[in-house]
């Protein structure tokens, strides 16, 4: 205990998406890339009625455009606002399939913490991207 495990720990840049102003969001990710970040994360949203995870079409388009901006070498994490959006198992599987082409490092809190055991058991069989939850 107390010994060093790693020489270095990578920094991850992170923002709350503005789902109503995708240009602003994409500019932030471009800035992260320009600054040399190797892992970037975005999620939630600026307003409760416009958060990542609510609108399938917008979510896919945003993930696609972020990947185009940051390129292939930078790892991408997406964070669903678990307090507001709780994907059930079929929805989570569908969304993971939708987002798989964008090679996510992980998806965070897509099922919410209260149903995590049930949710993870159902999703584990199908998911390709790792899942993070509290």
mmCIF file of N, CA and C in Angstrom:
data_model
loop_
_atom_site.group_PDB
_atom_site.id
_atom_site.type_symbol
_atom_site.label_atom_id
_atom_site.label_comp_id
_atom_site.label_asym_id
_atom_site.label_seq_id
_atom_site.Cartn_x
_atom_site.Cartn_y
_atom_site.Cartn_z
ATOM 1 N N UNK A 1 0.833 -1.186 0.000
ATOM 2 C CA UNK A 1 0.000 0.000 0.000
ATOM 3 C C UNK A 1 0.870 1.237 0.000
ATOM 4 N N UNK A 2 0.386 2.223 -0.701
ATOM 5 C CA UNK A 2 1.085 3.485 -0.729
ATOM 6 C C UNK A 2 2.180 3.570 -1.774
ATOM 7 N N UNK A 3 2.426 2.491 -2.524
ATOM 8 C CA UNK A 3 3.471 2.556 -3.541
ATOM 9 C C UNK A 3 2.905 3.088 -4.855
ATOM 10 N N UNK A 4 3.808 3.528 -5.692
ATOM 11 C CA UNK A 4 3.425 4.093 -6.979
ATOM 12 C C UNK A 4 3.014 2.973 -7.928
ATOM 13 N N UNK A 5 1.858 3.139 -8.588
ATOM 14 C CA UNK A 5 1.385 2.149 -9.556
ATOM 15 C C UNK A 5 1.730 2.533 -10.987
ATOM 16 N N UNK A 6 1.768 3.823 -11.268
ATOM 17 C CA UNK A 6 2.003 4.307 -12.625
ATOM 18 C C UNK A 6 2.990 5.461 -12.594
ATOM 19 N N UNK A 7 3.780 5.568 -13.628
ATOM 20 C CA UNK A 7 4.677 6.712 -13.768
ATOM 21 C C UNK A 7 3.890 7.976 -14.094
ATOM 22 N N UNK A 8 2.857 7.810 -14.939
ATOM 23 C CA UNK A 8 2.065 8.954 -15.371
ATOM 24 C C UNK A 8 0.597 8.563 -15.419
ATOM 25 N N UNK A 9 -0.248 9.534 -15.201
ATOM 26 C CA UNK A 9 -1.692 9.340 -15.324
ATOM 27 C C UNK A 9 -2.179 10.374 -16.342
ATOM 28 N N UNK A 10 -2.874 9.926 -17.382
ATOM 29 C CA UNK A 10 -3.299 10.890 -18.403
ATOM 30 C C UNK A 10 -4.402 11.819 -17.903
ATOM 31 N N UNK A 11 -4.336 13.060 -18.342
ATOM 32 C CA UNK A 11 -5.397 14.026 -18.041
ATOM 33 C C UNK A 11 -6.517 13.845 -19.060
ATOM 34 N N UNK A 12 -7.748 14.013 -18.604
ATOM 35 C CA UNK A 12 -8.898 13.923 -19.497
ATOM 36 C C UNK A 12 -9.634 15.260 -19.466
ATOM 37 N N UNK A 13 -9.805 15.871 -20.637
ATOM 38 C CA UNK A 13 -10.586 17.104 -20.736
ATOM 39 C C UNK A 13 -12.061 16.740 -20.743
ATOM 40 N N UNK A 14 -12.885 17.566 -20.103
ATOM 41 C CA UNK A 14 -14.301 17.227 -19.968
ATOM 42 C C UNK A 14 -15.167 18.482 -20.005
ATOM 43 N N UNK A 15 -16.331 18.370 -20.668
ATOM 44 C CA UNK A 15 -17.291 19.476 -20.701
ATOM 45 C C UNK A 15 -18.709 18.943 -20.589
ATOM 46 N N UNK A 16 -19.617 19.860 -20.260
ATOM 47 C CA UNK A 16 -21.050 19.601 -20.418
ATOM 48 C C UNK A 16 -21.406 20.041 -21.830
ATOM 49 N N UNK A 17 -22.052 19.152 -22.579
ATOM 50 C CA UNK A 17 -22.474 19.509 -23.931
ATOM 51 C C UNK A 17 -23.475 20.657 -23.895
ATOM 52 N N UNK A 18 -23.472 21.430 -24.964
ATOM 53 C CA UNK A 18 -24.583 22.333 -25.236
ATOM 54 C C UNK A 18 -25.322 21.701 -26.406
ATOM 55 N N UNK A 19 -26.361 20.934 -26.109
ATOM 56 C CA UNK A 19 -27.087 20.179 -27.127
ATOM 57 C C UNK A 19 -27.851 21.092 -28.079
ATOM 58 N N UNK A 20 -27.984 22.353 -27.709
ATOM 59 C CA UNK A 20 -28.686 23.309 -28.565
ATOM 60 C C UNK A 20 -27.723 24.179 -29.369
ATOM 61 N N UNK A 21 -26.436 24.042 -29.105
ATOM 62 C CA UNK A 21 -25.419 24.792 -29.840
ATOM 63 C C UNK A 21 -24.253 23.846 -30.111
ATOM 64 N N UNK A 22 -24.433 22.987 -31.105
ATOM 65 C CA UNK A 22 -23.416 21.976 -31.396
ATOM 66 C C UNK A 22 -22.108 22.598 -31.861
ATOM 67 N N UNK A 23 -22.165 23.750 -32.519
ATOM 68 C CA UNK A 23 -20.924 24.398 -32.953
ATOM 69 C C UNK A 23 -20.047 24.742 -31.756
ATOM 70 N N UNK A 24 -20.653 25.268 -30.686
ATOM 71 C CA UNK A 24 -19.880 25.574 -29.476
ATOM 72 C C UNK A 24 -19.239 24.301 -28.924
ATOM 73 N N UNK A 25 -20.039 23.241 -28.833
ATOM 74 C CA UNK A 25 -19.538 21.970 -28.307
ATOM 75 C C UNK A 25 -18.387 21.451 -29.157
ATOM 76 N N UNK A 26 -18.540 21.478 -30.460
ATOM 77 C CA UNK A 26 -17.486 20.987 -31.356
ATOM 78 C C UNK A 26 -16.237 21.854 -31.268
ATOM 79 N N UNK A 27 -16.403 23.158 -31.108
ATOM 80 C CA UNK A 27 -15.240 24.039 -30.933
ATOM 81 C C UNK A 27 -14.460 23.682 -29.673
ATOM 82 N N UNK A 28 -15.176 23.336 -28.602
ATOM 83 C CA UNK A 28 -14.501 22.922 -27.367
ATOM 84 C C UNK A 28 -13.677 21.654 -27.596
ATOM 85 N N UNK A 29 -14.243 20.678 -28.294
ATOM 86 C CA UNK A 29 -13.506 19.445 -28.572
ATOM 87 C C UNK A 29 -12.318 19.699 -29.491
ATOM 88 N N UNK A 30 -12.458 20.611 -30.420
ATOM 89 C CA UNK A 30 -11.330 20.978 -31.274
ATOM 90 C C UNK A 30 -10.216 21.601 -30.432
ATOM 91 N N UNK A 31 -10.601 22.450 -29.469
ATOM 92 C CA UNK A 31 -9.609 23.056 -28.582
ATOM 93 C C UNK A 31 -8.891 21.987 -27.759
ATOM 94 N N UNK A 32 -9.652 21.007 -27.242
ATOM 95 C CA UNK A 32 -9.026 19.906 -26.491
ATOM 96 C C UNK A 32 -7.971 19.212 -27.350
ATOM 97 N N UNK A 33 -8.332 18.941 -28.613
ATOM 98 C CA UNK A 33 -7.401 18.280 -29.538
ATOM 99 C C UNK A 33 -6.159 19.148 -29.736
ATOM 100 N N UNK A 34 -6.372 20.428 -29.970
ATOM 101 C CA UNK A 34 -5.247 21.343 -30.179
ATOM 102 C C UNK A 34 -4.335 21.421 -28.960
ATOM 103 N N UNK A 35 -4.886 21.266 -27.766
ATOM 104 C CA UNK A 35 -4.100 21.321 -26.535
ATOM 105 C C UNK A 35 -3.342 20.026 -26.268
ATOM 106 N N UNK A 36 -3.640 18.990 -27.035
ATOM 107 C CA UNK A 36 -2.906 17.738 -26.905
ATOM 108 C C UNK A 36 -3.526 16.703 -25.988
ATOM 109 N N UNK A 37 -4.764 16.889 -25.582
ATOM 110 C CA UNK A 37 -5.419 15.876 -24.749
ATOM 111 C C UNK A 37 -5.561 14.578 -25.535
ATOM 112 N N UNK A 38 -5.336 13.454 -24.860
ATOM 113 C CA UNK A 38 -5.443 12.136 -25.491
ATOM 114 C C UNK A 38 -6.757 11.447 -25.134
ATOM 115 N N UNK A 39 -7.450 11.953 -24.117
ATOM 116 C CA UNK A 39 -8.769 11.446 -23.725
ATOM 117 C C UNK A 39 -9.669 12.666 -23.519
ATOM 118 N N UNK A 40 -10.861 12.617 -24.108
ATOM 119 C CA UNK A 40 -11.815 13.715 -23.947
ATOM 120 C C UNK A 40 -13.174 13.142 -23.576
ATOM 121 N N UNK A 41 -13.909 13.924 -22.804
ATOM 122 C CA UNK A 41 -15.215 13.460 -22.327
ATOM 123 C C UNK A 41 -16.224 14.597 -22.418
ATOM 124 N N UNK A 42 -17.433 14.234 -22.795
ATOM 125 C CA UNK A 42 -18.517 15.197 -22.786
ATOM 126 C C UNK A 42 -19.802 14.496 -22.414
ATOM 127 N N UNK A 43 -20.724 15.277 -21.908
ATOM 128 C CA UNK A 43 -22.000 14.681 -21.564
ATOM 129 C C UNK A 43 -22.948 15.681 -20.952
ATOM 130 N N UNK A 44 -23.991 15.121 -20.387
ATOM 131 C CA UNK A 44 -25.057 15.866 -19.740
ATOM 132 C C UNK A 44 -25.636 16.882 -20.708
ATOM 133 N N UNK A 45 -25.615 18.144 -20.331
ATOM 134 C CA UNK A 45 -26.170 19.215 -21.137
ATOM 135 C C UNK A 45 -26.284 20.463 -20.292
ATOM 136 N N UNK A 46 -26.572 21.548 -20.938
ATOM 137 C CA UNK A 46 -26.673 22.833 -20.234
ATOM 138 C C UNK A 46 -28.046 23.031 -19.605
ATOM 139 N N UNK A 47 -29.071 22.351 -20.154
ATOM 140 C CA UNK A 47 -30.439 22.496 -19.637
ATOM 141 C C UNK A 47 -31.062 21.120 -19.452
ATOM 142 N N UNK A 48 -31.865 20.907 -18.408
ATOM 143 C CA UNK A 48 -32.437 19.583 -18.126
ATOM 144 C C UNK A 48 -33.248 18.989 -19.272
ATOM 145 N N UNK A 49 -33.894 19.833 -20.055
ATOM 146 C CA UNK A 49 -34.720 19.302 -21.143
ATOM 147 C C UNK A 49 -33.915 19.067 -22.423
ATOM 148 N N UNK A 50 -32.622 19.365 -22.388
ATOM 149 C CA UNK A 50 -31.772 19.183 -23.568
ATOM 150 C C UNK A 50 -30.448 18.565 -23.136
ATOM 151 N N UNK A 51 -30.496 17.296 -22.737
ATOM 152 C CA UNK A 51 -29.288 16.613 -22.283
ATOM 153 C C UNK A 51 -28.961 15.446 -23.210
ATOM 154 N N UNK A 52 -27.701 15.049 -23.201
ATOM 155 C CA UNK A 52 -27.269 13.901 -23.984
ATOM 156 C C UNK A 52 -27.973 12.652 -23.461
ATOM 157 N N UNK A 53 -28.482 11.849 -24.377
ATOM 158 C CA UNK A 53 -29.161 10.618 -23.999
ATOM 159 C C UNK A 53 -30.658 10.654 -24.217
ATOM 160 N N UNK A 54 -31.229 11.844 -24.399
ATOM 161 C CA UNK A 54 -32.678 11.960 -24.592
ATOM 162 C C UNK A 54 -33.110 11.795 -26.046
ATOM 163 N N UNK A 55 -32.293 12.272 -26.969
ATOM 164 C CA UNK A 55 -32.667 12.310 -28.382
ATOM 165 C C UNK A 55 -31.685 11.458 -29.187
ATOM 166 N N UNK A 56 -32.130 10.272 -29.578
ATOM 167 C CA UNK A 56 -31.258 9.308 -30.258
ATOM 168 C C UNK A 56 -30.580 9.924 -31.484
ATOM 169 N N UNK A 57 -31.343 10.572 -32.329
ATOM 170 C CA UNK A 57 -30.796 11.131 -33.566
ATOM 171 C C UNK A 57 -29.728 12.191 -33.272
ATOM 172 N N UNK A 58 -30.021 13.096 -32.339
ATOM 173 C CA UNK A 58 -29.047 14.132 -31.969
ATOM 174 C C UNK A 58 -27.797 13.525 -31.340
ATOM 175 N N UNK A 59 -27.991 12.511 -30.499
ATOM 176 C CA UNK A 59 -26.852 11.872 -29.834
ATOM 177 C C UNK A 59 -25.903 11.242 -30.848
ATOM 178 N N UNK A 60 -26.471 10.538 -31.825
ATOM 179 C CA UNK A 60 -25.646 9.893 -32.851
ATOM 180 C C UNK A 60 -24.901 10.949 -33.664
ATOM 181 N N UNK A 61 -25.614 11.985 -34.076
ATOM 182 C CA UNK A 61 -24.990 13.049 -34.872
ATOM 183 C C UNK A 61 -23.873 13.730 -34.087
ATOM 184 N N UNK A 62 -24.103 13.990 -32.810
ATOM 185 C CA UNK A 62 -23.080 14.632 -31.990
ATOM 186 C C UNK A 62 -21.848 13.744 -31.862
ATOM 187 N N UNK A 63 -22.039 12.469 -31.556
ATOM 188 C CA UNK A 63 -20.902 11.552 -31.432
ATOM 189 C C UNK A 63 -20.116 11.484 -32.742
ATOM 190 N N UNK A 64 -20.825 11.416 -33.847
ATOM 191 C CA UNK A 64 -20.183 11.366 -35.173
ATOM 192 C C UNK A 64 -19.341 12.616 -35.411
ATOM 193 N N UNK A 65 -19.918 13.763 -35.126
ATOM 194 C CA UNK A 65 -19.212 15.020 -35.389
ATOM 195 C C UNK A 65 -18.040 15.236 -34.432
ATOM 196 N N UNK A 66 -18.184 14.812 -33.185
ATOM 197 C CA UNK A 66 -17.047 14.906 -32.259
ATOM 198 C C UNK A 66 -15.911 14.033 -32.760
ATOM 199 N N UNK A 67 -16.225 12.808 -33.157
ATOM 200 C CA UNK A 67 -15.186 11.902 -33.653
ATOM 201 C C UNK A 67 -14.489 12.514 -34.870
ATOM 202 N N UNK A 68 -15.235 13.148 -35.756
ATOM 203 C CA UNK A 68 -14.632 13.801 -36.924
ATOM 204 C C UNK A 68 -13.683 14.919 -36.495
ATOM 205 N N UNK A 69 -14.052 15.666 -35.470
ATOM 206 C CA UNK A 69 -13.234 16.790 -34.998
ATOM 207 C C UNK A 69 -11.967 16.305 -34.298
ATOM 208 N N UNK A 70 -12.080 15.300 -33.448
ATOM 209 C CA UNK A 70 -10.918 14.881 -32.650
ATOM 210 C C UNK A 70 -10.046 13.856 -33.362
ATOM 211 N N UNK A 71 -10.564 13.217 -34.400
ATOM 212 C CA UNK A 71 -9.786 12.218 -35.121
ATOM 213 C C UNK A 71 -9.839 10.858 -34.452
ATOM 214 N N UNK A 72 -9.042 9.959 -34.978
ATOM 215 C CA UNK A 72 -9.063 8.560 -34.545
ATOM 216 C C UNK A 72 -8.173 8.272 -33.339
ATOM 217 N N UNK A 73 -7.170 9.086 -33.106
ATOM 218 C CA UNK A 73 -6.164 8.786 -32.079
ATOM 219 C C UNK A 73 -6.589 9.176 -30.665
ATOM 220 N N UNK A 74 -7.532 10.074 -30.550
ATOM 221 C CA UNK A 74 -7.968 10.552 -29.235
ATOM 222 C C UNK A 74 -9.117 9.684 -28.745
ATOM 223 N N UNK A 75 -9.057 9.282 -27.469
ATOM 224 C CA UNK A 75 -10.115 8.452 -26.886
ATOM 225 C C UNK A 75 -11.294 9.334 -26.475
ATOM 226 N N UNK A 76 -12.502 8.807 -26.701
ATOM 227 C CA UNK A 76 -13.731 9.560 -26.456
ATOM 228 C C UNK A 76 -14.593 8.858 -25.417
ATOM 229 N N UNK A 77 -15.040 9.622 -24.430
ATOM 230 C CA UNK A 77 -15.948 9.150 -23.382
ATOM 231 C C UNK A 77 -17.228 9.976 -23.477
ATOM 232 N N UNK A 78 -18.374 9.303 -23.397
ATOM 233 C CA UNK A 78 -19.661 9.996 -23.380
ATOM 234 C C UNK A 78 -20.357 9.724 -22.057
ATOM 235 N N UNK A 79 -20.953 10.759 -21.489
ATOM 236 C CA UNK A 79 -21.570 10.680 -20.165
ATOM 237 C C UNK A 79 -23.051 11.037 -20.268
ATOM 238 N N UNK A 80 -23.896 10.052 -20.049
ATOM 239 C CA UNK A 80 -25.341 10.261 -20.017
ATOM 240 C C UNK A 80 -25.687 10.799 -18.631
ATOM 241 N N UNK A 81 -26.594 11.729 -18.550
ATOM 242 C CA UNK A 81 -26.988 12.296 -17.255
ATOM 243 C C UNK A 81 -27.888 11.297 -16.539
ATOM 244 N N UNK A 82 -27.279 10.394 -15.762
ATOM 245 C CA UNK A 82 -28.011 9.319 -15.102
ATOM 246 C C UNK A 82 -29.138 9.785 -14.198
ATOM 247 N N UNK A 83 -29.044 10.999 -13.674
ATOM 248 C CA UNK A 83 -30.118 11.514 -12.818
ATOM 249 C C UNK A 83 -31.350 11.903 -13.639
ATOM 250 N N UNK A 84 -31.168 12.154 -14.911
ATOM 251 C CA UNK A 84 -32.263 12.617 -15.774
ATOM 252 C C UNK A 84 -32.666 11.561 -16.811
ATOM 253 N N UNK A 85 -31.685 10.823 -17.311
ATOM 254 C CA UNK A 85 -31.908 9.838 -18.372
ATOM 255 C C UNK A 85 -31.506 8.472 -17.847
ATOM 256 N N UNK A 86 -32.411 7.532 -17.910
ATOM 257 C CA UNK A 86 -32.090 6.161 -17.500
ATOM 258 C C UNK A 86 -32.535 5.234 -18.619
ATOM 259 N N UNK A 87 -31.573 4.793 -19.419
ATOM 260 C CA UNK A 87 -31.901 3.874 -20.497
ATOM 261 C C UNK A 87 -32.249 2.517 -19.910
ATOM 262 N N UNK A 88 -33.362 1.935 -20.331
ATOM 263 C CA UNK A 88 -33.640 0.552 -19.961
ATOM 264 C C UNK A 88 -32.730 -0.347 -20.801
ATOM 265 N N UNK A 89 -32.745 -1.646 -20.535
ATOM 266 C CA UNK A 89 -31.809 -2.553 -21.209
ATOM 267 C C UNK A 89 -31.972 -2.521 -22.728
ATOM 268 N N UNK A 90 -33.182 -2.658 -23.285
ATOM 269 C CA UNK A 90 -33.288 -2.613 -24.750
ATOM 270 C C UNK A 90 -32.803 -1.290 -25.350
ATOM 271 N N UNK A 91 -33.115 -0.182 -24.683
ATOM 272 C CA UNK A 91 -32.660 1.117 -25.180
ATOM 273 C C UNK A 91 -31.143 1.217 -25.104
ATOM 274 N N UNK A 92 -30.558 0.773 -23.998
ATOM 275 C CA UNK A 92 -29.103 0.822 -23.853
ATOM 276 C C UNK A 92 -28.425 0.006 -24.944
ATOM 277 N N UNK A 93 -28.933 -1.179 -25.211
ATOM 278 C CA UNK A 93 -28.336 -2.017 -26.257
ATOM 279 C C UNK A 93 -28.432 -1.313 -27.607
ATOM 280 N N UNK A 94 -29.590 -0.738 -27.894
ATOM 281 C CA UNK A 94 -29.769 -0.010 -29.154
ATOM 282 C C UNK A 94 -28.794 1.159 -29.243
ATOM 283 N N UNK A 95 -28.684 1.933 -28.160
ATOM 284 C CA UNK A 95 -27.799 3.095 -28.169
ATOM 285 C C UNK A 95 -26.332 2.683 -28.267
ATOM 286 N N UNK A 96 -25.949 1.616 -27.567
ATOM 287 C CA UNK A 96 -24.569 1.153 -27.671
ATOM 288 C C UNK A 96 -24.267 0.743 -29.103
ATOM 289 N N UNK A 97 -25.214 0.055 -29.740
ATOM 290 C CA UNK A 97 -25.040 -0.315 -31.145
ATOM 291 C C UNK A 97 -24.920 0.934 -32.016
ATOM 292 N N UNK A 98 -25.753 1.939 -31.753
ATOM 293 C CA UNK A 98 -25.704 3.194 -32.508
ATOM 294 C C UNK A 98 -24.344 3.882 -32.380
ATOM 295 N N UNK A 99 -23.783 3.865 -31.174
ATOM 296 C CA UNK A 99 -22.566 4.620 -30.882
ATOM 297 C C UNK A 99 -21.281 3.838 -31.138
ATOM 298 N N UNK A 100 -21.394 2.540 -31.352
ATOM 299 C CA UNK A 100 -20.208 1.699 -31.535
ATOM 300 C C UNK A 100 -19.278 2.178 -32.652
ATOM 301 N N UNK A 101 -19.778 2.669 -33.780
ATOM 302 C CA UNK A 101 -18.861 3.115 -34.844
ATOM 303 C C UNK A 101 -17.915 4.243 -34.421
ATOM 304 N N UNK A 102 -18.215 4.902 -33.314
ATOM 305 C CA UNK A 102 -17.416 6.045 -32.893
ATOM 306 C C UNK A 102 -16.357 5.664 -31.863
ATOM 307 N N UNK A 103 -16.194 4.366 -31.616
ATOM 308 C CA UNK A 103 -15.111 3.793 -30.808
ATOM 309 C C UNK A 103 -14.941 4.504 -29.465
ATOM 310 N N UNK A 104 -15.953 4.406 -28.630
ATOM 311 C CA UNK A 104 -15.915 5.046 -27.320
ATOM 312 C C UNK A 104 -15.005 4.290 -26.365
ATOM 313 N N UNK A 105 -14.308 5.041 -25.521
ATOM 314 C CA UNK A 105 -13.528 4.406 -24.454
ATOM 315 C C UNK A 105 -14.486 3.815 -23.426
ATOM 316 N N UNK A 106 -15.523 4.580 -23.067
ATOM 317 C CA UNK A 106 -16.610 4.064 -22.246
ATOM 318 C C UNK A 106 -17.819 4.991 -22.342
ATOM 319 N N UNK A 107 -18.952 4.477 -21.863
ATOM 320 C CA UNK A 107 -20.179 5.254 -21.724
ATOM 321 C C UNK A 107 -20.473 5.302 -20.234
ATOM 322 N N UNK A 108 -20.747 6.498 -19.723
ATOM 323 C CA UNK A 108 -20.894 6.677 -18.277
ATOM 324 C C UNK A 108 -22.351 6.890 -17.871
ATOM 325 N N UNK A 109 -22.772 6.171 -16.845
ATOM 326 C CA UNK A 109 -24.067 6.321 -16.164
ATOM 327 C C UNK A 109 -25.298 6.265 -17.062
ATOM 328 N N UNK A 110 -25.278 5.415 -18.046
ATOM 329 C CA UNK A 110 -26.413 5.323 -18.972
ATOM 330 C C UNK A 110 -27.630 4.657 -18.346
ATOM 331 N N UNK A 111 -27.445 3.894 -17.293
ATOM 332 C CA UNK A 111 -28.575 3.188 -16.692
ATOM 333 C C UNK A 111 -29.017 3.735 -15.360
ATOM 334 N N UNK A 112 -28.303 4.694 -14.843
ATOM 335 C CA UNK A 112 -28.638 5.182 -13.512
ATOM 336 C C UNK A 112 -28.166 4.201 -12.453
ATOM 337 N N UNK A 113 -27.890 4.673 -11.274
ATOM 338 C CA UNK A 113 -27.301 3.818 -10.243
ATOM 339 C C UNK A 113 -28.310 2.929 -9.532
ATOM 340 N N UNK A 114 -29.577 3.310 -9.462
ATOM 341 C CA UNK A 114 -30.539 2.531 -8.676
ATOM 342 C C UNK A 114 -30.849 1.169 -9.288
ATOM 343 N N UNK A 115 -30.750 1.036 -10.586
ATOM 344 C CA UNK A 115 -31.058 -0.228 -11.246
ATOM 345 C C UNK A 115 -29.810 -0.872 -11.853
ATOM 346 N N UNK A 116 -28.641 -0.471 -11.366
ATOM 347 C CA UNK A 116 -27.396 -0.859 -12.012
ATOM 348 C C UNK A 116 -27.208 -2.366 -12.144
ATOM 349 N N UNK A 117 -27.458 -3.143 -11.093
ATOM 350 C CA UNK A 117 -27.223 -4.603 -11.179
ATOM 351 C C UNK A 117 -28.062 -5.252 -12.265
ATOM 352 N N UNK A 118 -29.348 -4.962 -12.261
ATOM 353 C CA UNK A 118 -30.241 -5.524 -13.276
ATOM 354 C C UNK A 118 -29.820 -5.063 -14.661
ATOM 355 N N UNK A 119 -29.581 -3.790 -14.776
ATOM 356 C CA UNK A 119 -29.256 -3.183 -16.049
ATOM 357 C C UNK A 119 -27.966 -3.762 -16.611
ATOM 358 N N UNK A 120 -26.939 -3.826 -15.801
ATOM 359 C CA UNK A 120 -25.648 -4.324 -16.283
ATOM 360 C C UNK A 120 -25.741 -5.779 -16.708
ATOM 361 N N UNK A 121 -26.496 -6.582 -15.976
ATOM 362 C CA UNK A 121 -26.643 -7.996 -16.345
ATOM 363 C C UNK A 121 -27.228 -8.130 -17.746
ATOM 364 N N UNK A 122 -28.202 -7.302 -18.075
ATOM 365 C CA UNK A 122 -28.806 -7.364 -19.399
ATOM 366 C C UNK A 122 -27.915 -6.811 -20.486
ATOM 367 N N UNK A 123 -27.205 -5.753 -20.178
ATOM 368 C CA UNK A 123 -26.387 -5.086 -21.183
ATOM 369 C C UNK A 123 -25.069 -5.820 -21.411
ATOM 370 N N UNK A 124 -24.517 -6.439 -20.375
ATOM 371 C CA UNK A 124 -23.222 -7.113 -20.476
ATOM 372 C C UNK A 124 -23.165 -8.072 -21.655
ATOM 373 N N UNK A 125 -24.272 -8.733 -21.921
ATOM 374 C CA UNK A 125 -24.272 -9.735 -22.984
ATOM 375 C C UNK A 125 -24.075 -9.131 -24.363
ATOM 376 N N UNK A 126 -24.389 -7.859 -24.528
ATOM 377 C CA UNK A 126 -24.362 -7.263 -25.863
ATOM 378 C C UNK A 126 -23.375 -6.123 -26.044
ATOM 379 N N UNK A 127 -23.005 -5.477 -25.006
ATOM 380 C CA UNK A 127 -22.256 -4.236 -25.180
ATOM 381 C C UNK A 127 -20.846 -4.473 -25.711
ATOM 382 N N UNK A 128 -20.372 -3.498 -26.434
ATOM 383 C CA UNK A 128 -19.013 -3.518 -26.941
ATOM 384 C C UNK A 128 -18.177 -2.418 -26.292
ATOM 385 N N UNK A 129 -18.828 -1.341 -25.846
ATOM 386 C CA UNK A 129 -18.131 -0.254 -25.163
ATOM 387 C C UNK A 129 -18.241 -0.468 -23.659
ATOM 388 N N UNK A 130 -17.160 -0.227 -22.908
ATOM 389 C CA UNK A 130 -17.250 -0.340 -21.452
ATOM 390 C C UNK A 130 -18.274 0.635 -20.871
ATOM 391 N N UNK A 131 -18.787 0.284 -19.696
ATOM 392 C CA UNK A 131 -19.787 1.088 -19.005
ATOM 393 C C UNK A 131 -19.208 1.534 -17.673
ATOM 394 N N UNK A 132 -19.419 2.792 -17.319
ATOM 395 C CA UNK A 132 -19.010 3.297 -16.011
ATOM 396 C C UNK A 132 -20.256 3.758 -15.277
ATOM 397 N N UNK A 133 -20.330 3.453 -13.989
ATOM 398 C CA UNK A 133 -21.469 3.879 -13.163
ATOM 399 C C UNK A 133 -21.008 3.983 -11.725
ATOM 400 N N UNK A 134 -21.768 4.752 -10.926
ATOM 401 C CA UNK A 134 -21.422 4.857 -9.511
ATOM 402 C C UNK A 134 -22.029 3.709 -8.765
#
